[in-house]
């Protein structure tokens, strides 16, 4: 008799509950096609119950002392550390990335949890003494109420941890909707959050697809929505939730260019490019998907191809794997289709990673590193985010020509320059219209002392996730102007409007 397939639970008001829905989806190991579990598409009643629980919990959570809130996140970061290997194993099984990459995914989220533990100073307001005679003005950064988060498949630990710890540390309550493709590690993180002391109703998790997202966008009791995912869905979420009067931040798709100057340190640059283009099978929103080789750096192309060819494609659990499988069969077909399109449209396929042989994993969704040269801006492989291990190479005569190419691209998530010239790097940093810039750093994702600052087509909403900006996003500033009368002044009538 075959083993029953486990089901992913909903988290409503502190309880992990089985959904009553009739609509389920398989969670599939991308290296083997084994069905790991089934995830429900929650019913309307269940989703409304999650929002109602969060609304009720807000009444007390918003008044919980800041030290008590902070201490939960101190415990939470410790629990995540203690469960790192267990979490990484779940993540690799459902998402496909290598075990070291899975630990990296969890670690980058853990850093946000550590930051949330410092909420005491982060949420402090400002005070100006004697703005008029005997009058002080100060600000309170107060929580908004129920906030919601919608996350993508590619970082199922880091991105949920970008969202709920900071929202909750600020005094809000939360409803999370993880990716339906790999929600299992997110649920384990939710269990640990409750173990750390997050009270019933403060964190809730629902599952589903478009219907769940639309319900969150429309629900009158939700005050703010944080979304990370593709540009098409993010634009829809931004418009729908903004129309419903909510605060919204959407971090979306990307096309990240790395500019290689001929004076760059060659081996370091090529190693960095290969890691940033093909690591995590190219399924990173900050992956380098375009290399712009300036002047003589173009001669490095054969060596780049040779380095990429040496990467080991395989299951994420196998030691030594560099490139794991893509998340799904649909993603595999899409990426293979885009590679075919690149060939049709005249790009030079220098390294063809389609249909690699992976011993022991004949059914995995694998694409090996793929490199196109001679890519031009009108080609589909340049215009679309491929989200696979495919690097497009372009040439530029000068750095300014490279900057023009990048600034003409609608996306603004990340970019990098490789050079040994401080002056060149500074010129690039000043002229480039992209929100996150790496100087000899291929994937410049900021640590949580800063915020994630993708720009232009990669982002909607003014404030980014984590860091200082997210405190503003998850709080309402209230400005209080106060005057206290001395006994001698009591009784005097003040009819003037201005403060003197
Ligand atoms: P996705 O847009 O398909 O899914 C994101 C979320 O939206 C999921 O929770 C999904 O259930 C939901 N969703 C899917 N279709 C929907 C619809 N029609 N209506 C409403 N909701 C819907 O994204 P993905 O494929 O899971 O993730 C990859 C994308 O995310 C890439 O474009 C990547 O660049 C982007 N991403 C961006 C960042 C960033 O910080 N800018 C970070 C990670 C990923």
Tab-separated table of N, CA, C and O in Angstrom, residues 115-227:
chain	number	residue	atom	x	y	z
A	115	UNK	N	17.282	41.586	12.597
A	115	UNK	CA	17.034	43.029	12.558
A	115	UNK	C	15.731	43.370	13.278
A	115	UNK	O	15.645	44.368	13.987
A	116	UNK	N	14.731	42.495	13.096
A	116	UNK	CA	13.428	42.732	13.754
A	116	UNK	C	13.580	42.717	15.276
A	116	UNK	O	12.841	43.396	15.993
A	117	UNK	N	14.568	41.968	15.770
A	117	UNK	CA	14.795	41.922	17.221
A	117	UNK	C	15.297	43.264	17.751
A	117	UNK	O	15.245	43.517	18.954
A	118	UNK	N	15.746	44.129	16.865
A	118	UNK	CA	16.189	45.469	17.273
A	118	UNK	C	15.110	46.522	17.082
A	118	UNK	O	15.417	47.720	16.990
A	119	UNK	N	13.849	46.087	17.041
A	119	UNK	CA	12.753	47.005	16.706
A	119	UNK	C	12.674	48.208	17.671
A	119	UNK	O	12.221	49.286	17.289
A	120	UNK	N	13.151	47.985	18.902
A	120	UNK	CA	13.078	49.066	19.906
A	120	UNK	C	13.603	50.383	19.369
A	120	UNK	O	12.895	51.405	19.390
A	121	UNK	N	14.785	50.407	18.865
A	121	UNK	CA	15.328	51.674	18.359
A	121	UNK	C	14.816	51.982	16.954
A	121	UNK	O	14.687	53.145	16.588
A	122	UNK	N	14.501	50.947	16.185
A	122	UNK	CA	14.105	51.192	14.791
A	122	UNK	C	12.780	51.940	14.674
A	122	UNK	O	12.569	52.719	13.756
A	123	UNK	N	11.880	51.667	15.621
A	123	UNK	CA	10.530	52.243	15.493
A	123	UNK	C	10.388	53.572	16.231
A	123	UNK	O	9.301	54.136	16.312
A	124	UNK	N	11.480	54.047	16.797
A	124	UNK	CA	11.390	55.295	17.570
A	124	UNK	C	11.002	56.474	16.691
A	124	UNK	O	11.424	56.570	15.543
A	125	UNK	N	10.231	57.390	17.290
A	125	UNK	CA	9.864	58.609	16.572
A	125	UNK	C	10.888	59.710	16.802
A	125	UNK	O	11.981	59.477	17.327
A	126	UNK	N	10.487	60.922	16.415
A	126	UNK	CA	11.393	62.073	16.557
A	126	UNK	C	10.743	63.087	17.498
A	126	UNK	O	9.509	63.125	17.627
A	127	UNK	N	11.551	63.911	18.104
A	127	UNK	CA	11.000	64.960	18.959
A	127	UNK	C	11.749	66.260	18.727
A	127	UNK	O	12.985	66.255	18.637
A	128	UNK	N	11.004	67.340	18.544
A	128	UNK	CA	11.642	68.658	18.467
A	128	UNK	C	11.144	69.470	19.665
A	128	UNK	O	9.928	69.648	19.849
A	129	UNK	N	12.073	69.903	20.433
A	129	UNK	CA	11.777	70.636	21.662
A	129	UNK	C	11.563	72.116	21.328
A	129	UNK	O	12.278	72.678	20.496
A	130	UNK	N	10.571	72.777	21.976
A	130	UNK	CA	10.328	74.221	21.811
A	130	UNK	C	10.157	74.633	20.367
A	130	UNK	O	10.852	75.501	19.862
A	131	UNK	N	9.213	73.979	19.669
A	131	UNK	CA	8.903	74.435	18.300
A	131	UNK	C	8.195	75.786	18.331
A	131	UNK	O	8.189	76.547	17.366
A	132	UNK	N	7.542	76.099	19.452
A	132	UNK	CA	7.064	77.438	19.790
A	132	UNK	C	7.262	77.517	21.303
A	132	UNK	O	7.641	76.525	21.927
A	133	UNK	N	6.987	78.642	21.852
A	133	UNK	CA	7.321	78.764	23.258
A	133	UNK	C	6.490	77.803	24.112
A	133	UNK	O	5.253	77.779	24.045
A	134	UNK	N	7.157	76.904	24.823
A	134	UNK	CA	6.488	75.914	25.674
A	134	UNK	C	5.854	74.773	24.896
A	134	UNK	O	5.049	74.024	25.442
A	135	UNK	N	6.161	74.654	23.621
A	135	UNK	CA	5.497	73.652	22.787
A	135	UNK	C	6.538	72.687	22.206
A	135	UNK	O	7.567	73.123	21.687
A	136	UNK	N	6.236	71.377	22.317
A	136	UNK	CA	7.087	70.355	21.710
A	136	UNK	C	6.283	69.589	20.658
A	136	UNK	O	5.064	69.436	20.788
A	137	UNK	N	6.984	69.107	19.654
A	137	UNK	CA	6.330	68.256	18.652
A	137	UNK	C	7.087	66.935	18.572
A	137	UNK	O	8.317	66.929	18.564
A	138	UNK	N	6.318	65.861	18.544
A	138	UNK	CA	6.967	64.552	18.398
A	138	UNK	C	6.129	63.628	17.525
A	138	UNK	O	4.945	63.875	17.279
A	139	UNK	N	6.795	62.579	17.027
A	139	UNK	CA	6.088	61.630	16.160
A	139	UNK	C	6.012	60.254	16.809
A	139	UNK	O	6.921	59.831	17.519
A	140	UNK	N	4.897	59.584	16.539
A	140	UNK	CA	4.709	58.188	16.938
A	140	UNK	C	4.616	57.374	15.660
A	140	UNK	O	3.923	57.774	14.721
A	141	UNK	N	5.339	56.258	15.577
A	141	UNK	CA	5.229	55.374	14.410
A	141	UNK	C	4.351	54.203	14.813
A	141	UNK	O	4.827	53.229	15.396
A	142	UNK	N	3.071	54.327	14.504
A	142	UNK	CA	2.113	53.336	15.009
A	142	UNK	C	1.775	52.278	13.969
A	142	UNK	O	1.732	52.578	12.766
A	143	UNK	N	1.530	51.043	14.426
A	143	UNK	CA	1.201	49.981	13.458
A	143	UNK	C	-0.088	50.283	12.711
A	143	UNK	O	-0.950	51.033	13.201
A	144	UNK	N	-0.231	49.653	11.528
A	144	UNK	CA	-1.372	49.951	10.657
A	144	UNK	C	-2.591	49.094	10.964
A	144	UNK	O	-3.728	49.534	10.838
A	145	UNK	N	-2.346	47.814	11.311
A	145	UNK	CA	-3.468	46.877	11.496
A	145	UNK	C	-3.097	45.556	10.861
A	145	UNK	O	-1.978	45.083	11.024
A	146	UNK	N	-4.003	44.999	10.074
A	146	UNK	CA	-3.725	43.720	9.405
A	146	UNK	C	-2.959	44.001	8.109
A	146	UNK	O	-3.416	44.780	7.274
A	147	UNK	N	-1.797	43.374	7.961
A	147	UNK	CA	-1.030	43.491	6.727
A	147	UNK	C	-0.960	42.113	6.078
A	147	UNK	O	-1.123	41.096	6.761
A	148	UNK	N	-0.700	42.105	4.771
A	148	UNK	CA	-0.648	40.813	4.066
A	148	UNK	C	0.580	40.739	3.191
A	148	UNK	O	1.081	41.761	2.719
A	149	UNK	N	1.062	39.506	2.977
A	149	UNK	CA	2.225	39.287	2.127
A	149	UNK	C	1.950	38.174	1.131
A	149	UNK	O	1.313	37.172	1.456
A	150	UNK	N	2.440	38.382	-0.095
A	150	UNK	CA	2.264	37.397	-1.173
A	150	UNK	C	3.652	37.116	-1.729
A	150	UNK	O	4.359	38.055	-2.134
A	151	UNK	N	4.063	35.838	-1.738
A	151	UNK	CA	5.470	35.554	-2.041
A	151	UNK	C	5.627	34.626	-3.249
A	151	UNK	O	4.729	33.854	-3.576
A	152	UNK	N	6.801	34.683	-3.899
A	152	UNK	CA	7.080	33.863	-5.088
A	152	UNK	C	7.740	32.540	-4.717
A	152	UNK	O	8.072	32.312	-3.550
A	153	UNK	N	7.985	31.701	-5.726
A	153	UNK	CA	8.535	30.361	-5.447
A	153	UNK	C	10.042	30.368	-5.220
A	153	UNK	O	10.585	29.422	-4.656
A	154	UNK	N	10.758	31.411	-5.677
A	154	UNK	CA	12.205	31.222	-5.813
A	154	UNK	C	12.985	31.384	-4.513
A	154	UNK	O	14.085	30.860	-4.393
A	155	UNK	N	12.440	32.109	-3.539
A	155	UNK	CA	13.075	32.192	-2.215
A	155	UNK	C	12.003	31.930	-1.156
A	155	UNK	O	11.540	32.861	-0.483
A	156	UNK	N	11.597	30.668	-0.983
A	156	UNK	CA	10.448	30.396	-0.109
A	156	UNK	C	10.739	30.578	1.378
A	156	UNK	O	9.817	30.545	2.184
A	157	UNK	N	12.013	30.789	1.746
A	157	UNK	CA	12.318	31.126	3.148
A	157	UNK	C	12.599	32.625	3.260
A	157	UNK	O	11.989	33.333	4.060
A	158	UNK	N	13.510	33.132	2.444
A	158	UNK	CA	13.947	34.522	2.592
A	158	UNK	C	12.793	35.524	2.414
A	158	UNK	O	12.651	36.440	3.232
A	159	UNK	N	11.984	35.325	1.400
A	159	UNK	CA	11.006	36.390	1.103
A	159	UNK	C	9.866	36.429	2.125
A	159	UNK	O	9.535	37.523	2.602
A	160	UNK	N	9.300	35.291	2.549
A	160	UNK	CA	8.349	35.409	3.674
A	160	UNK	C	8.997	36.093	4.893
A	160	UNK	O	8.351	36.874	5.591
A	161	UNK	N	10.301	35.800	5.115
A	161	UNK	CA	10.990	36.420	6.265
A	161	UNK	C	11.329	37.899	6.015
A	161	UNK	O	11.608	38.630	6.964
A	162	UNK	N	11.312	38.342	4.768
A	162	UNK	CA	11.398	39.784	4.502
A	162	UNK	C	10.156	40.479	5.062
A	162	UNK	O	10.189	41.648	5.375
A	163	UNK	N	9.037	39.718	5.091
A	163	UNK	CA	7.742	40.371	5.297
A	163	UNK	C	7.237	40.300	6.730
A	163	UNK	O	7.134	41.311	7.408
A	164	UNK	N	6.850	39.071	7.196
A	164	UNK	CA	6.081	39.058	8.444
A	164	UNK	C	6.874	39.462	9.681
A	164	UNK	O	6.294	40.102	10.568
A	165	UNK	N	8.208	39.154	9.780
A	165	UNK	CA	8.864	39.566	11.028
A	165	UNK	C	8.848	41.089	11.240
A	165	UNK	O	8.538	41.550	12.344
A	166	UNK	N	9.158	41.851	10.204
A	166	UNK	CA	9.179	43.303	10.389
A	166	UNK	C	7.768	43.853	10.610
A	166	UNK	O	7.564	44.741	11.441
A	167	UNK	N	6.797	43.327	9.877
A	167	UNK	CA	5.416	43.811	10.046
A	167	UNK	C	4.940	43.554	11.472
A	167	UNK	O	4.372	44.440	12.136
A	168	UNK	N	5.206	42.362	11.970
A	168	UNK	CA	4.736	41.967	13.304
A	168	UNK	C	5.539	42.685	14.383
A	168	UNK	O	4.974	43.148	15.388
A	169	UNK	N	6.845	42.805	14.172
A	169	UNK	CA	7.670	43.526	15.163
A	169	UNK	C	7.174	44.965	15.331
A	169	UNK	O	7.225	45.525	16.430
A	170	UNK	N	6.654	45.555	14.264
A	170	UNK	CA	6.121	46.930	14.336
A	170	UNK	C	4.772	47.002	15.049
A	170	UNK	O	4.247	48.096	15.249
A	171	UNK	N	4.177	45.840	15.355
A	171	UNK	CA	2.892	45.844	16.071
A	171	UNK	C	1.690	45.517	15.203
A	171	UNK	O	0.547	45.619	15.648
A	172	UNK	N	1.939	45.127	13.944
A	172	UNK	CA	0.842	44.718	13.064
A	172	UNK	C	0.559	43.233	13.232
A	172	UNK	O	1.380	42.490	13.784
A	173	UNK	N	-0.558	42.789	12.667
A	173	UNK	CA	-0.803	41.356	12.528
A	173	UNK	C	-0.759	41.028	11.039
A	173	UNK	O	-0.816	41.930	10.199
A	174	UNK	N	-0.653	39.724	10.711
A	174	UNK	CA	-0.260	39.402	9.335
A	174	UNK	C	-1.000	38.200	8.771
A	174	UNK	O	-1.276	37.230	9.475
A	175	UNK	N	-1.299	38.288	7.463
A	175	UNK	CA	-1.801	37.127	6.711
A	175	UNK	C	-0.834	36.905	5.548
A	175	UNK	O	-0.646	37.794	4.720
A	176	UNK	N	-0.225	35.727	5.528
A	176	UNK	CA	0.763	35.408	4.501
A	176	UNK	C	0.163	34.433	3.502
A	176	UNK	O	-0.498	33.470	3.886
A	177	UNK	N	0.452	34.689	2.210
A	177	UNK	CA	0.049	33.732	1.157
A	177	UNK	C	1.307	33.319	0.406
A	177	UNK	O	1.763	34.015	-0.495
A	178	UNK	N	1.896	32.172	0.802
A	178	UNK	CA	3.126	31.747	0.124
A	178	UNK	C	2.848	31.240	-1.290
A	178	UNK	O	1.696	30.993	-1.647
A	179	UNK	N	3.941	31.028	-2.033
A	179	UNK	CA	3.795	30.422	-3.362
A	179	UNK	C	3.185	29.038	-3.215
A	179	UNK	O	3.608	28.247	-2.368
A	180	UNK	N	2.234	28.740	-4.075
A	180	UNK	CA	1.598	27.416	-4.028
A	180	UNK	C	2.525	26.334	-4.594
A	180	UNK	O	2.237	25.152	-4.501
A	181	UNK	N	3.669	26.759	-5.162
A	181	UNK	CA	4.587	25.760	-5.745
A	181	UNK	C	5.496	25.137	-4.678
A	181	UNK	O	5.924	24.004	-4.815
A	182	UNK	N	5.812	25.908	-3.613
A	182	UNK	CA	6.734	25.361	-2.593
A	182	UNK	C	6.477	25.994	-1.215
A	182	UNK	O	7.327	26.681	-0.666
A	183	UNK	N	5.301	25.688	-0.632
A	183	UNK	CA	4.944	26.342	0.637
A	183	UNK	C	5.424	25.598	1.897
A	183	UNK	O	5.162	26.044	3.003
A	184	UNK	N	6.130	24.460	1.725
A	184	UNK	CA	6.383	23.620	2.902
A	184	UNK	C	7.409	24.224	3.851
A	184	UNK	O	7.235	24.193	5.073
A	185	UNK	N	8.493	24.794	3.303
A	185	UNK	CA	9.490	25.384	4.209
A	185	UNK	C	8.901	26.634	4.883
A	185	UNK	O	9.179	26.906	6.055
A	186	UNK	N	8.046	27.345	4.153
A	186	UNK	CA	7.392	28.530	4.731
A	186	UNK	C	6.541	28.110	5.928
A	186	UNK	O	6.525	28.787	6.968
A	187	UNK	N	5.838	26.964	5.798
A	187	UNK	CA	4.995	26.505	6.907
A	187	UNK	C	5.831	26.081	8.108
A	187	UNK	O	5.454	26.300	9.254
A	188	UNK	N	7.007	25.480	7.833
A	188	UNK	CA	7.881	25.083	8.964
A	188	UNK	C	8.363	26.347	9.675
A	188	UNK	O	8.451	26.379	10.909
A	189	UNK	N	8.647	27.391	8.888
A	189	UNK	CA	9.057	28.665	9.499
A	189	UNK	C	7.913	29.273	10.320
A	189	UNK	O	8.142	29.883	11.368
A	190	UNK	N	6.683	29.070	9.864
A	190	UNK	CA	5.529	29.584	10.616
A	190	UNK	C	5.386	28.822	11.935
A	190	UNK	O	5.095	29.406	12.989
A	191	UNK	N	5.627	27.502	11.881
A	191	UNK	CA	5.562	26.704	13.129
A	191	UNK	C	6.600	27.209	14.133
A	191	UNK	O	6.306	27.374	15.322
A	192	UNK	N	7.797	27.467	13.644
A	192	UNK	CA	8.857	27.946	14.545
A	192	UNK	C	8.523	29.338	15.088
A	192	UNK	O	8.871	29.669	16.224
A	193	UNK	N	7.852	30.139	14.276
A	193	UNK	CA	7.475	31.491	14.729
A	193	UNK	C	6.507	31.383	15.911
A	193	UNK	O	6.614	32.137	16.892
A	194	UNK	N	5.582	30.425	15.832
A	194	UNK	CA	4.642	30.247	16.945
A	194	UNK	C	5.372	29.711	18.172
A	194	UNK	O	5.110	30.139	19.305
A	195	UNK	N	6.330	28.799	17.923
A	195	UNK	CA	7.125	28.250	19.030
A	195	UNK	C	7.928	29.371	19.702
A	195	UNK	O	8.141	29.345	20.921
A	196	UNK	N	8.340	30.347	18.924
A	196	UNK	CA	9.117	31.469	19.486
A	196	UNK	C	8.251	32.392	20.333
A	196	UNK	O	8.783	33.212	21.085
A	197	UNK	N	6.915	32.263	20.186
A	197	UNK	CA	6.043	33.053	21.055
A	197	UNK	C	5.101	34.007	20.337
A	197	UNK	O	4.426	34.810	20.983
A	198	UNK	N	5.024	33.932	19.009
A	198	UNK	CA	4.063	34.807	18.311
A	198	UNK	C	2.646	34.347	18.697
A	198	UNK	O	2.295	33.179	18.511
A	199	UNK	N	1.846	35.242	19.269
A	199	UNK	CA	0.538	34.820	19.797
A	199	UNK	C	-0.462	34.437	18.701
A	199	UNK	O	-0.294	34.826	17.541
A	200	UNK	N	-1.482	33.699	19.111
A	200	UNK	CA	-2.526	33.259	18.176
A	200	UNK	C	-3.100	34.455	17.430
A	200	UNK	O	-3.378	35.500	18.026
A	201	UNK	N	-3.261	34.308	16.124
A	201	UNK	CA	-3.900	35.336	15.308
A	201	UNK	C	-2.947	36.403	14.786
A	201	UNK	O	-3.283	37.141	13.856
A	202	UNK	N	-1.758	36.497	15.389
A	202	UNK	CA	-0.829	37.557	14.954
A	202	UNK	C	-0.202	37.197	13.605
A	202	UNK	O	-0.028	38.047	12.740
A	203	UNK	N	0.092	35.908	13.407
A	203	UNK	CA	0.536	35.425	12.092
A	203	UNK	C	-0.439	34.360	11.623
A	203	UNK	O	-0.705	33.391	12.350
A	204	UNK	N	-0.961	34.550	10.400
A	204	UNK	CA	-1.867	33.573	9.800
A	204	UNK	C	-1.343	33.247	8.407
A	204	UNK	O	-0.731	34.115	7.770
A	205	UNK	N	-1.570	32.012	7.966
A	205	UNK	CA	-1.113	31.650	6.614
A	205	UNK	C	-2.261	30.988	5.860
A	205	UNK	O	-2.886	30.053	6.366
A	206	UNK	N	-2.519	31.529	4.664
A	206	UNK	CA	-3.515	30.889	3.788
A	206	UNK	C	-2.796	30.413	2.528
A	206	UNK	O	-1.694	30.879	2.223
A	207	UNK	N	-3.417	29.488	1.806
A	207	UNK	CA	-2.813	28.996	0.564
A	207	UNK	C	-3.790	29.184	-0.582
A	207	UNK	O	-5.001	29.178	-0.393
A	208	UNK	N	-3.216	29.289	-1.785
A	208	UNK	CA	-4.052	29.416	-2.971
A	208	UNK	C	-3.304	30.113	-4.080
A	208	UNK	O	-2.085	30.299	-4.011
A	209	UNK	N	-4.066	30.520	-5.100
A	209	UNK	CA	-3.472	31.194	-6.248
A	209	UNK	C	-4.104	32.557	-6.438
A	209	UNK	O	-4.239	33.338	-5.481
A	210	UNK	N	-4.539	32.829	-7.661
A	210	UNK	CA	-5.063	34.157	-7.995
A	210	UNK	C	-6.253	34.550	-7.099
A	210	UNK	O	-6.351	35.711	-6.668
A	211	UNK	N	-7.143	33.605	-6.786
A	211	UNK	CA	-8.333	33.962	-5.990
A	211	UNK	C	-7.935	34.442	-4.596
A	211	UNK	O	-8.513	35.401	-4.071
A	212	UNK	N	-6.931	33.764	-4.012
A	212	UNK	CA	-6.480	34.170	-2.670
A	212	UNK	C	-5.859	35.565	-2.738
A	212	UNK	O	-6.108	36.418	-1.872
A	213	UNK	N	-5.064	35.800	-3.764
A	213	UNK	CA	-4.398	37.103	-3.904
A	213	UNK	C	-5.446	38.204	-4.101
A	213	UNK	O	-5.377	39.274	-3.474
A	214	UNK	N	-6.432	37.924	-4.932
A	214	UNK	CA	-7.458	38.942	-5.182
A	214	UNK	C	-8.265	39.233	-3.916
A	214	UNK	O	-8.604	40.390	-3.640
A	215	UNK	N	-8.535	38.187	-3.133
A	215	UNK	CA	-9.267	38.413	-1.876
A	215	UNK	C	-8.466	39.340	-0.955
A	215	UNK	O	-9.014	40.271	-0.357
A	216	UNK	N	-7.152	39.104	-0.867
A	216	UNK	CA	-6.319	39.953	0.005
A	216	UNK	C	-6.310	41.399	-0.512
A	216	UNK	O	-6.363	42.355	0.274
A	217	UNK	N	-6.230	41.547	-1.843
A	217	UNK	CA	-6.208	42.904	-2.424
A	217	UNK	C	-7.504	43.666	-2.112
A	217	UNK	O	-7.480	44.877	-1.897
A	218	UNK	N	-8.622	42.940	-2.109
A	218	UNK	CA	-9.927	43.603	-1.974
A	218	UNK	C	-10.390	43.732	-0.524
A	218	UNK	O	-11.269	44.534	-0.234
A	219	UNK	N	-9.855	42.924	0.378
A	219	UNK	CA	-10.447	42.820	1.719
A	219	UNK	C	-10.365	44.156	2.478
A	219	UNK	O	-9.271	44.686	2.680
A	220	UNK	N	-11.500	44.664	2.940
A	220	UNK	CA	-11.478	45.986	3.576
A	220	UNK	C	-10.699	46.042	4.884
A	220	UNK	O	-10.277	47.125	5.296
A	221	UNK	N	-10.473	44.888	5.526
A	221	UNK	CA	-9.758	44.907	6.813
A	221	UNK	C	-8.237	44.817	6.653
A	221	UNK	O	-7.518	44.829	7.653
A	222	UNK	N	-7.772	44.694	5.431
A	222	UNK	CA	-6.309	44.642	5.220
A	222	UNK	C	-5.822	46.033	4.833
A	222	UNK	O	-6.379	46.685	3.948
A	223	UNK	N	-4.775	46.483	5.542
A	223	UNK	CA	-4.321	47.866	5.367
A	223	UNK	C	-3.132	47.989	4.424
A	223	UNK	O	-2.909	49.045	3.843
A	224	UNK	N	-2.313	46.952	4.331
A	224	UNK	CA	-1.112	47.054	3.497
A	224	UNK	C	-0.781	45.698	2.900
A	224	UNK	O	-0.992	44.669	3.541
A	225	UNK	N	-0.245	45.723	1.672
A	225	UNK	CA	0.130	44.483	0.990
A	225	UNK	C	1.550	44.589	0.485
A	225	UNK	O	1.929	45.572	-0.167
A	226	UNK	N	2.322	43.568	0.806
A	226	UNK	CA	3.682	43.462	0.301
A	226	UNK	C	3.689	42.278	-0.657
A	226	UNK	O	3.299	41.173	-0.290
A	227	UNK	N	4.110	42.533	-1.889
A	227	UNK	CA	4.106	41.477	-2.924
A	227	UNK	C	5.499	41.325	-3.488
A	227	UNK	O	6.184	42.324	-3.752
